Amino acid sequence: MAGVSGATHVTAPGPRLYDRAAELAAVARLSAPTGTGDGGILFVTGGPGEGRSALLARAAGDFPGTAHRVAAPGHRVPWSGARALFAALAPGATDARRALRTARGEDGVAVAVSGLLGDRPVLLCLDDLHLWDAHSRAALAAAWRRGPLPGRPGPRWLVSAARHHRPPGVPGAETVRLGRLGPDGARALLGDLAAPPPAPPVVRRLVEEAAGHPGVLVSAVRRLGAAQLAGTAPLPEPPVDGAVLTEVYGGFLEHLPADSRRLLTVVALAGRTGEEGAATATRRLSGVAVDAVLDGARATRTPAEPLDGLVADGLLRRVDGLLRFEDPFLGRAVLAAAPASRHREARRADVPRAARTASALARGERHRADRLGPPAAVRALAPVVRGRSHLVRGLAALADGPVMDAHEALLRAAELLRDRAPAEASDARFLAMEAAWAGGDADACLVALDRGGDAGGTERDFLDGLGAALTLRFDEARPALARVVARDGAEDDPRLLLRAGSAALVLGDTAAAARVHARALARARAEHRTALLPRALEHLAYAELRDGRYSRAARTAREGLRAAEPTGQRNVAAHQHAVLALVASVAGDGDAVAEHAGLALDTARPHGLVQAATLAEWALARAELGRGLAAQAAARLVPLVRAGPRGGHFALRMLVVPCFVEAAVAAGRAAEAGAAAAEYAVWAGYGVDGAAPALLARCRALLARGEERGEGGEAAYWFGEAVRRHDGCGNDFERARTLLAYGTWLRLRRRPGAARGPLRDALVTFERSAADGWADHARSELRATGGAGGGAADPTAWGLLTPQQQRIARLAAQGATNREIAGRLTLSPRTVDHHLRGVFARLGIRSRVELPGLVGAGLPAQAGGTEAKGLVSSRARRSAGPS
């Protein structure tokens, strides 16, 4: 085996494995020839020392083709994982660098890997995915969801990760979870580890102590001498001690964030049983009350924020108010690895005694709690401890659980903390409101706002202003919320900045909301507020979406997904997927809309995320409307614009109405469209949505029964009003949609000459916004008026093409197919097709057939000509056959 940049090209057989029949069967299914070249993906998860790497080694050794194993890079710098992967696959450093550039571009890992592998059957084994950098993980997940390129055999992927790491959702992927060995498997492994085999009493003791953990068994045997294995010398007591567990779990603990390690130490110290220094003190850990952990964290100055993530990741388990280590060996390893200063600090704070007191209270053993600690002290601490416990529980549900459960827990936390920790109570109230907002429950939002009766200053303005806005008293809401934007928007605290940004959104000042949320994100980064980053990115992406900055919103949402993944915040990820679905609906990318909307709804529905679900359904409807499926879009939008508990989100319902009116009118549902537009007119009158007047005019134009001939008519008036009002609100995409609707209306009334102007303007805007699907629609309407898909061919427009578009156009003009161009430029055929459609629109032509004439008429042809001639001549040689 030859090592290459942390990777190995495997030629030797893999190790023997025991009690892994199901796992090896899954590997065999992955390795078996499919006949379709579709490849496959198998995720393997397990705890430290449970044999993930051994399974990968066995799979690589048994694979009939070429297998590569790639370990996690030593440092999580951006793209370090992808760099290690391409170093393993590429024949040279130059090819590896080229592949990395491709992976970081729009074509992604799939194209980069395909370009390096060719048609070879390959198994790629990626070890410890949880230790790879976020950029590489996100790029790999996108490649796996996309699948192999058309006409190219896909590699098989065998990917291992720690048990707490959730593999990305990939259609068709299989996941196996490694478990512990049974007694027979453990005895067989012992027979491999020691020659001659250990004495039967030693085998029994080691199998019992290791509890089926293969890594613990290997480490325990490794430190025994021959006499101990033979049973003639006593075994160490205990056979599995802190040194053994540190060897197995030490690397895993080192890679956890420092605050998570410290909090695990608090849990382990609080759950320790037995007297100090006794051998059993590190062998048995009891369950610990959540209140006791929070109190111990405060006493030892340990941040408690990681607790919800540790529970969500499965490192800790919460049952009946008690916390336990999911893996008892991990708890003992944490104790063994904790420095002596942490033990001394815990003793000074009397953490174990306080923990036993709180745990007895949690189990209802009041009589025992009275013996363990002073009742007066317990009663004095209980409200704060219980409040923080509810706060942690609410934060966990807000991140990855039913949001209305989070709302209730956070409200309870605010009540318990109000007198003793007012700042934390204020945060809990705001988060309870956010949870209810995400759940689409306006009444619950008002309940959270009403609980701040003792608030003052800017918080009072926020509570009063938002309460007035939710009850449609905007004249009262505006001054209060404007003060919040002015005061909190000038602060450096990211929590206050998030509140100010939310106030700006309610006021309809989307530009200010985006600006303030960008500041909140910058402050969260500067202060290393890792847990707050996903929320800050979620707020910013939505503000940019509302402000019409679609490319920025997409970039922010993708970064938000990368930040939410390692912290287990699936609810935030669902919202970001919904934002990406809406951005894709602007671009007209139906596949991306379906993918992101599906991922958003997978979480939004079970967790009650009405806001994310509404955005995702809206994106799906816009994509359907863009493809001409008006009836289907209208049916999807009806529930979103309906009022009431079973209707759409209270804050999004009116935003969806213009899209519904357009779809409903086209689908023959004019009465429903008229009723929705009438309600929208009332909403537009409140003045909290800058685009509403223009969109209302468009709705009225679509509903009007204008004259069939002539220049007059109500519809023509309202279309003109809509365009005029769009000029003052700044959303170019919605203006282009109005122009498209206007041009289509003119064409249907047999006024093609008048229709071409609005349609050309719409086409140019759609192209500038990279809204390809809508641009195709506008181009089709323009051709129906007698225009040439955007006008006559314009050779002078060549200089407006990007360098990539120029290269592709030259090759296409020479007769190269999309697939040949893709192979030459290391792109996907789909990307080539996307660029060609942009070329056709910019040059004012309908198809590639017109390209040679333009090149011959004077467009530059020198650069790229050699490549095109090479492609065409090679294709000609293939057609002619051997001479």
PDB file of C-alpha atoms in Angstrom, residues 113-120 152-153:
ATOM      1  CA  VAL A 113     -14.253  13.236  -9.101  1.00  0.00           C
ATOM      2  CA  SER A 114     -15.662  12.058 -12.422  1.00  0.00           C
ATOM      3  CA  GLY A 115     -12.899  13.857 -14.286  1.00  0.00           C
ATOM      4  CA  LEU A 116     -10.236  12.064 -12.232  1.00  0.00           C
ATOM      5  CA  LEU A 117     -11.731   8.558 -12.214  1.00  0.00           C
ATOM      6  CA  GLY A 118     -12.878   8.153 -15.790  1.00  0.00           C
ATOM      7  CA  ASP A 119     -14.669   4.816 -16.359  1.00  0.00           C
ATOM      8  CA  ARG A 120     -12.910   2.810 -13.619  1.00  0.00           C
ATOM      9  CA  ARG A 152     -20.500   8.384 -16.429  1.00  0.00           C
ATOM     10  CA  PRO A 153     -20.122   5.488 -13.972  1.00  0.00           C
TER      11      PRO A 153
END
